[in-house]
Amino acid sequence: MYSRSTLLWPLAALLLVVAACGQGAPAAGPGGKEVRIRVSGAFALFPMMTLWADEYRKLNPDVTFDVQAGGAGKGMADVLSGVADIAMLSRAPRQEELDRGAYLMPAVIDAVVATVNADNPQLERVLAAGITPAKGAALWLTEETQTWGALVGNNDATPITVYTRADSSGAAEVWALFLGGTAQEDLRGIAVNSDPGLAEAVRRDRRGIGFNNIAFVYDPATGRQLAGLRVVPIDLNGDGVISTDEDFYASRETLNAAVAARRYPYPPARLLYLVTRGPPAPPIAAFYRWMLTDGQALVEAAGFVRLSAESVQEGLVLLQAP
């Protein structure tokens, strides 16, 4: 699991490099008044960022946002090359990204969950026993577990179809870390592009198992698990049985409460960031200031977990840095 200090190290690290960085600079419109902010990156943050963009524009009609999801890796590449003004990042930054000027701002907390098809013949046993890092590693890292019978402990010889992400994904990276790996490249299986693509692959395959950011597993309107998918609970104490205190997946609200209370492990829960190349330009800094204060009031309604008061304060201090 990540310790609190591990979660916060990227913020401390960036303080050491910002002095040498340039500024993220959104494009100004005619007359220099209108501002268009280009945002690219993680699917995990896309629903939250689009809501923030809509609400912020109501308060600041001269600011428009162009928000596109393409994965955490694409977002970071876009912002460091100047194609985007803000990257949405759902993993820890790499040192080379910090060296190139990646400037992180904490945004929300989210999590990754394992998923199976709702019509899986072994669904009852899967939900009763859950998954552990060791079980997941035997599927995604070593491929030692090949059949559903081997996973749930009976003679079902049906092969398991294991899915992973094809695009550079923060969700895949934190899932690999949870299983004991070190990077997305450690994960084996059929690679599918994007969070919605992976969810749909499992939804169409009764033999399939995958993982998703929770925004793509729960219905945003009802907060319930989407039709065709079921979340595989984590066997927190490794006793082979999902007990009442380990079963908090019925709704997004109950799962997020477990994430906020750290009953759900980190990883696969993690802090999500917005990133500029160097300290943010004034229009982005103003948006960040709103995001860290009034904008946090929208987080729970959007299905995410608010930043801690400490993380909010750290973000506000970063905005005051020279």
mmCIF file of C-alpha atoms in Angstrom, residues 94-265:
data_model
loop_
_atom_site.group_PDB
_atom_site.id
_atom_site.type_symbol
_atom_site.label_atom_id
_atom_site.label_comp_id
_atom_site.label_asym_id
_atom_site.label_seq_id
_atom_site.Cartn_x
_atom_site.Cartn_y
_atom_site.Cartn_z
ATOM 1 C CA ARG A 94 7.986 9.605 -13.593
ATOM 2 C CA GLN A 95 11.260 11.318 -12.709
ATOM 3 C CA GLU A 96 11.923 12.159 -16.361
ATOM 4 C CA GLU A 97 8.527 13.878 -16.507
ATOM 5 C CA LEU A 98 9.388 15.952 -13.439
ATOM 6 C CA ASP A 99 12.764 16.753 -14.985
ATOM 7 C CA ARG A 100 10.963 18.097 -18.067
ATOM 8 C CA GLY A 101 8.864 20.442 -15.964
ATOM 9 C CA ALA A 102 5.744 18.466 -14.999
ATOM 10 C CA TYR A 103 4.082 20.549 -12.269
ATOM 11 C CA LEU A 104 1.481 18.608 -10.305
ATOM 12 C CA MET A 105 -1.657 19.857 -8.608
ATOM 13 C CA PRO A 106 -3.736 17.399 -6.495
ATOM 14 C CA ALA A 107 -7.309 17.119 -7.783
ATOM 15 C CA VAL A 108 -9.365 14.185 -6.421
ATOM 16 C CA ILE A 109 -9.021 10.601 -5.173
ATOM 17 C CA ASP A 110 -10.235 7.640 -7.232
ATOM 18 C CA ALA A 111 -9.718 3.858 -7.394
ATOM 19 C CA VAL A 112 -9.406 0.922 -9.783
ATOM 20 C CA VAL A 113 -11.500 -2.234 -9.337
ATOM 21 C CA ALA A 114 -11.431 -5.708 -10.889
ATOM 22 C CA THR A 115 -14.464 -6.596 -13.015
ATOM 23 C CA VAL A 116 -16.109 -9.719 -14.401
ATOM 24 C CA ASN A 117 -19.109 -10.361 -16.619
ATOM 25 C CA ALA A 118 -22.406 -10.349 -14.698
ATOM 26 C CA ASP A 119 -23.352 -13.670 -16.374
ATOM 27 C CA ASN A 120 -20.135 -15.445 -15.426
ATOM 28 C CA PRO A 121 -21.098 -19.034 -14.435
ATOM 29 C CA GLN A 122 -18.788 -18.818 -11.406
ATOM 30 C CA LEU A 123 -19.990 -15.375 -10.341
ATOM 31 C CA GLU A 124 -21.326 -16.467 -6.952
ATOM 32 C CA ARG A 125 -18.033 -18.107 -5.995
ATOM 33 C CA VAL A 126 -15.999 -15.177 -7.351
ATOM 34 C CA LEU A 127 -17.944 -12.686 -5.271
ATOM 35 C CA ALA A 128 -17.840 -14.910 -2.185
ATOM 36 C CA ALA A 129 -14.045 -15.383 -2.262
ATOM 37 C CA GLY A 130 -12.915 -12.111 -3.868
ATOM 38 C CA ILE A 131 -9.463 -11.410 -5.191
ATOM 39 C CA THR A 132 -6.114 -10.904 -3.489
ATOM 40 C CA PRO A 133 -2.866 -9.510 -4.901
ATOM 41 C CA ALA A 134 -1.563 -13.100 -5.159
ATOM 42 C CA LYS A 135 -4.641 -14.283 -7.086
ATOM 43 C CA GLY A 136 -4.431 -11.290 -9.390
ATOM 44 C CA ALA A 137 -0.724 -11.809 -9.970
ATOM 45 C CA ALA A 138 -1.394 -15.417 -11.038
ATOM 46 C CA LEU A 139 -3.784 -14.027 -13.684
ATOM 47 C CA TRP A 140 -2.106 -10.842 -14.929
ATOM 48 C CA LEU A 141 1.592 -11.269 -14.084
ATOM 49 C CA THR A 142 2.568 -14.949 -14.263
ATOM 50 C CA GLU A 143 -0.467 -16.455 -16.074
ATOM 51 C CA GLU A 144 -0.283 -19.440 -13.709
ATOM 52 C CA THR A 145 -4.079 -19.431 -13.328
ATOM 53 C CA GLN A 146 -5.661 -20.387 -16.636
ATOM 54 C CA THR A 147 -9.191 -21.618 -15.803
ATOM 55 C CA TRP A 148 -12.117 -20.434 -13.714
ATOM 56 C CA GLY A 149 -11.934 -23.663 -11.746
ATOM 57 C CA ALA A 150 -8.345 -22.918 -10.761
ATOM 58 C CA LEU A 151 -9.407 -19.456 -9.611
ATOM 59 C CA VAL A 152 -12.445 -20.456 -7.523
ATOM 60 C CA GLY A 153 -11.358 -23.944 -6.435
ATOM 61 C CA ASN A 154 -13.491 -26.382 -8.419
ATOM 62 C CA ASN A 155 -13.173 -28.421 -11.653
ATOM 63 C CA ASP A 156 -14.506 -25.818 -14.088
ATOM 64 C CA ALA A 157 -12.074 -26.054 -17.026
ATOM 65 C CA THR A 158 -13.432 -22.956 -18.780
ATOM 66 C CA PRO A 159 -10.471 -20.789 -19.812
ATOM 67 C CA ILE A 160 -10.246 -17.294 -18.312
ATOM 68 C CA THR A 161 -9.902 -14.421 -20.769
ATOM 69 C CA VAL A 162 -7.690 -11.843 -19.089
ATOM 70 C CA TYR A 163 -7.939 -8.250 -20.340
ATOM 71 C CA THR A 164 -5.601 -5.314 -19.812
ATOM 72 C CA ARG A 165 -5.113 -1.810 -21.296
ATOM 73 C CA ALA A 166 -3.428 -1.138 -24.633
ATOM 74 C CA ASP A 167 -2.986 2.610 -24.168
ATOM 75 C CA SER A 168 -0.619 4.180 -21.639
ATOM 76 C CA SER A 169 -2.880 4.043 -18.611
ATOM 77 C CA GLY A 170 -2.630 5.161 -15.015
ATOM 78 C CA ALA A 171 -5.284 2.586 -14.086
ATOM 79 C CA ALA A 172 -3.145 -0.217 -15.523
ATOM 80 C CA GLU A 173 -0.089 1.030 -13.682
ATOM 81 C CA VAL A 174 -1.745 1.164 -10.265
ATOM 82 C CA TRP A 175 -3.348 -2.245 -10.902
ATOM 83 C CA ALA A 176 0.106 -3.676 -11.662
ATOM 84 C CA LEU A 177 1.460 -2.111 -8.445
ATOM 85 C CA PHE A 178 -1.401 -3.632 -6.439
ATOM 86 C CA LEU A 179 -0.521 -7.086 -7.813
ATOM 87 C CA GLY A 180 3.163 -6.718 -6.947
ATOM 88 C CA GLY A 181 4.398 -5.570 -10.340
ATOM 89 C CA THR A 182 6.236 -2.376 -11.106
ATOM 90 C CA ALA A 183 4.707 -1.003 -14.318
ATOM 91 C CA GLN A 184 1.848 -1.396 -16.799
ATOM 92 C CA GLU A 185 4.152 -3.412 -19.049
ATOM 93 C CA ASP A 186 4.146 -6.199 -16.434
ATOM 94 C CA LEU A 187 0.481 -6.961 -17.112
ATOM 95 C CA ARG A 188 -0.334 -9.764 -19.546
ATOM 96 C CA GLY A 189 -3.606 -10.447 -21.334
ATOM 97 C CA ILE A 190 -5.582 -9.141 -24.276
ATOM 98 C CA ALA A 191 -4.837 -5.436 -24.535
ATOM 99 C CA VAL A 192 -7.822 -3.156 -25.111
ATOM 100 C CA ASN A 193 -7.735 0.578 -25.749
ATOM 101 C CA SER A 194 -9.352 2.964 -23.223
ATOM 102 C CA ASP A 195 -11.377 2.569 -20.044
ATOM 103 C CA PRO A 196 -14.736 2.294 -21.864
ATOM 104 C CA GLY A 197 -13.217 -0.239 -24.282
ATOM 105 C CA LEU A 198 -11.994 -2.506 -21.497
ATOM 106 C CA ALA A 199 -15.341 -2.355 -19.675
ATOM 107 C CA GLU A 200 -17.145 -3.264 -22.892
ATOM 108 C CA ALA A 201 -14.775 -6.181 -23.596
ATOM 109 C CA VAL A 202 -15.610 -7.761 -20.220
ATOM 110 C CA ARG A 203 -19.305 -6.964 -20.635
ATOM 111 C CA ARG A 204 -19.310 -8.968 -23.894
ATOM 112 C CA ASP A 205 -17.271 -11.930 -22.588
ATOM 113 C CA ARG A 206 -18.729 -14.290 -19.948
ATOM 114 C CA ARG A 207 -15.229 -15.748 -19.492
ATOM 115 C CA GLY A 208 -13.532 -12.375 -19.153
ATOM 116 C CA ILE A 209 -11.898 -10.545 -16.251
ATOM 117 C CA GLY A 210 -10.506 -7.006 -16.357
ATOM 118 C CA PHE A 211 -10.184 -3.798 -14.357
ATOM 119 C CA ASN A 212 -11.504 -0.253 -14.605
ATOM 120 C CA ASN A 213 -11.549 3.096 -12.929
ATOM 121 C CA ILE A 214 -14.722 3.085 -10.892
ATOM 122 C CA ALA A 215 -16.323 5.846 -12.986
ATOM 123 C CA PHE A 216 -16.658 3.271 -15.777
ATOM 124 C CA VAL A 217 -18.212 0.545 -13.624
ATOM 125 C CA TYR A 218 -20.951 2.467 -11.808
ATOM 126 C CA ASP A 219 -23.940 4.242 -13.357
ATOM 127 C CA PRO A 220 -23.492 8.010 -12.768
ATOM 128 C CA ALA A 221 -27.258 8.468 -12.409
ATOM 129 C CA THR A 222 -28.053 5.652 -9.969
ATOM 130 C CA GLY A 223 -24.654 4.971 -8.404
ATOM 131 C CA ARG A 224 -25.223 1.238 -8.953
ATOM 132 C CA GLN A 225 -22.988 -1.166 -10.857
ATOM 133 C CA LEU A 226 -23.573 -1.017 -14.607
ATOM 134 C CA ALA A 227 -25.629 -3.754 -16.228
ATOM 135 C CA GLY A 228 -23.403 -6.555 -17.496
ATOM 136 C CA LEU A 229 -20.506 -5.885 -15.112
ATOM 137 C CA ARG A 230 -19.813 -6.924 -11.553
ATOM 138 C CA VAL A 231 -17.041 -5.672 -9.309
ATOM 139 C CA VAL A 232 -14.815 -8.353 -7.771
ATOM 140 C CA PRO A 233 -14.300 -7.514 -4.084
ATOM 141 C CA ILE A 234 -10.829 -7.490 -2.572
ATOM 142 C CA ASP A 235 -10.209 -10.089 0.119
ATOM 143 C CA LEU A 236 -8.502 -7.660 2.464
ATOM 144 C CA ASN A 237 -7.404 -10.170 5.117
ATOM 145 C CA GLY A 238 -6.677 -12.988 2.664
ATOM 146 C CA ASP A 239 -8.850 -15.567 4.430
ATOM 147 C CA GLY A 240 -10.655 -16.644 1.253
ATOM 148 C CA VAL A 241 -14.009 -15.187 2.278
ATOM 149 C CA ILE A 242 -15.519 -11.740 1.706
ATOM 150 C CA SER A 243 -16.895 -10.814 5.098
ATOM 151 C CA THR A 244 -19.427 -8.068 5.774
ATOM 152 C CA ASP A 245 -16.761 -5.495 6.588
ATOM 153 C CA GLU A 246 -15.010 -6.253 3.271
ATOM 154 C CA ASP A 247 -18.177 -5.918 1.175
ATOM 155 C CA PHE A 248 -18.731 -2.254 0.288
ATOM 156 C CA TYR A 249 -19.280 -2.446 -3.474
ATOM 157 C CA ALA A 250 -23.085 -2.261 -3.779
ATOM 158 C CA SER A 251 -22.969 1.408 -4.778
ATOM 159 C CA ARG A 252 -20.384 3.956 -5.768
ATOM 160 C CA GLU A 253 -21.197 5.887 -2.607
ATOM 161 C CA THR A 254 -20.325 2.969 -0.315
ATOM 162 C CA LEU A 255 -17.175 2.167 -2.291
ATOM 163 C CA ASN A 256 -16.037 5.789 -2.194
ATOM 164 C CA ALA A 257 -16.660 5.878 1.553
ATOM 165 C CA ALA A 258 -14.322 2.883 1.894
ATOM 166 C CA VAL A 259 -11.726 4.632 -0.299
ATOM 167 C CA ALA A 260 -11.980 7.814 1.766
ATOM 168 C CA ALA A 261 -11.578 5.822 4.992
ATOM 169 C CA ARG A 262 -8.689 3.848 3.461
ATOM 170 C CA ARG A 263 -10.481 0.566 4.039
ATOM 171 C CA TYR A 264 -9.999 0.080 0.284
ATOM 172 C CA PRO A 265 -6.247 -0.313 -0.347
#
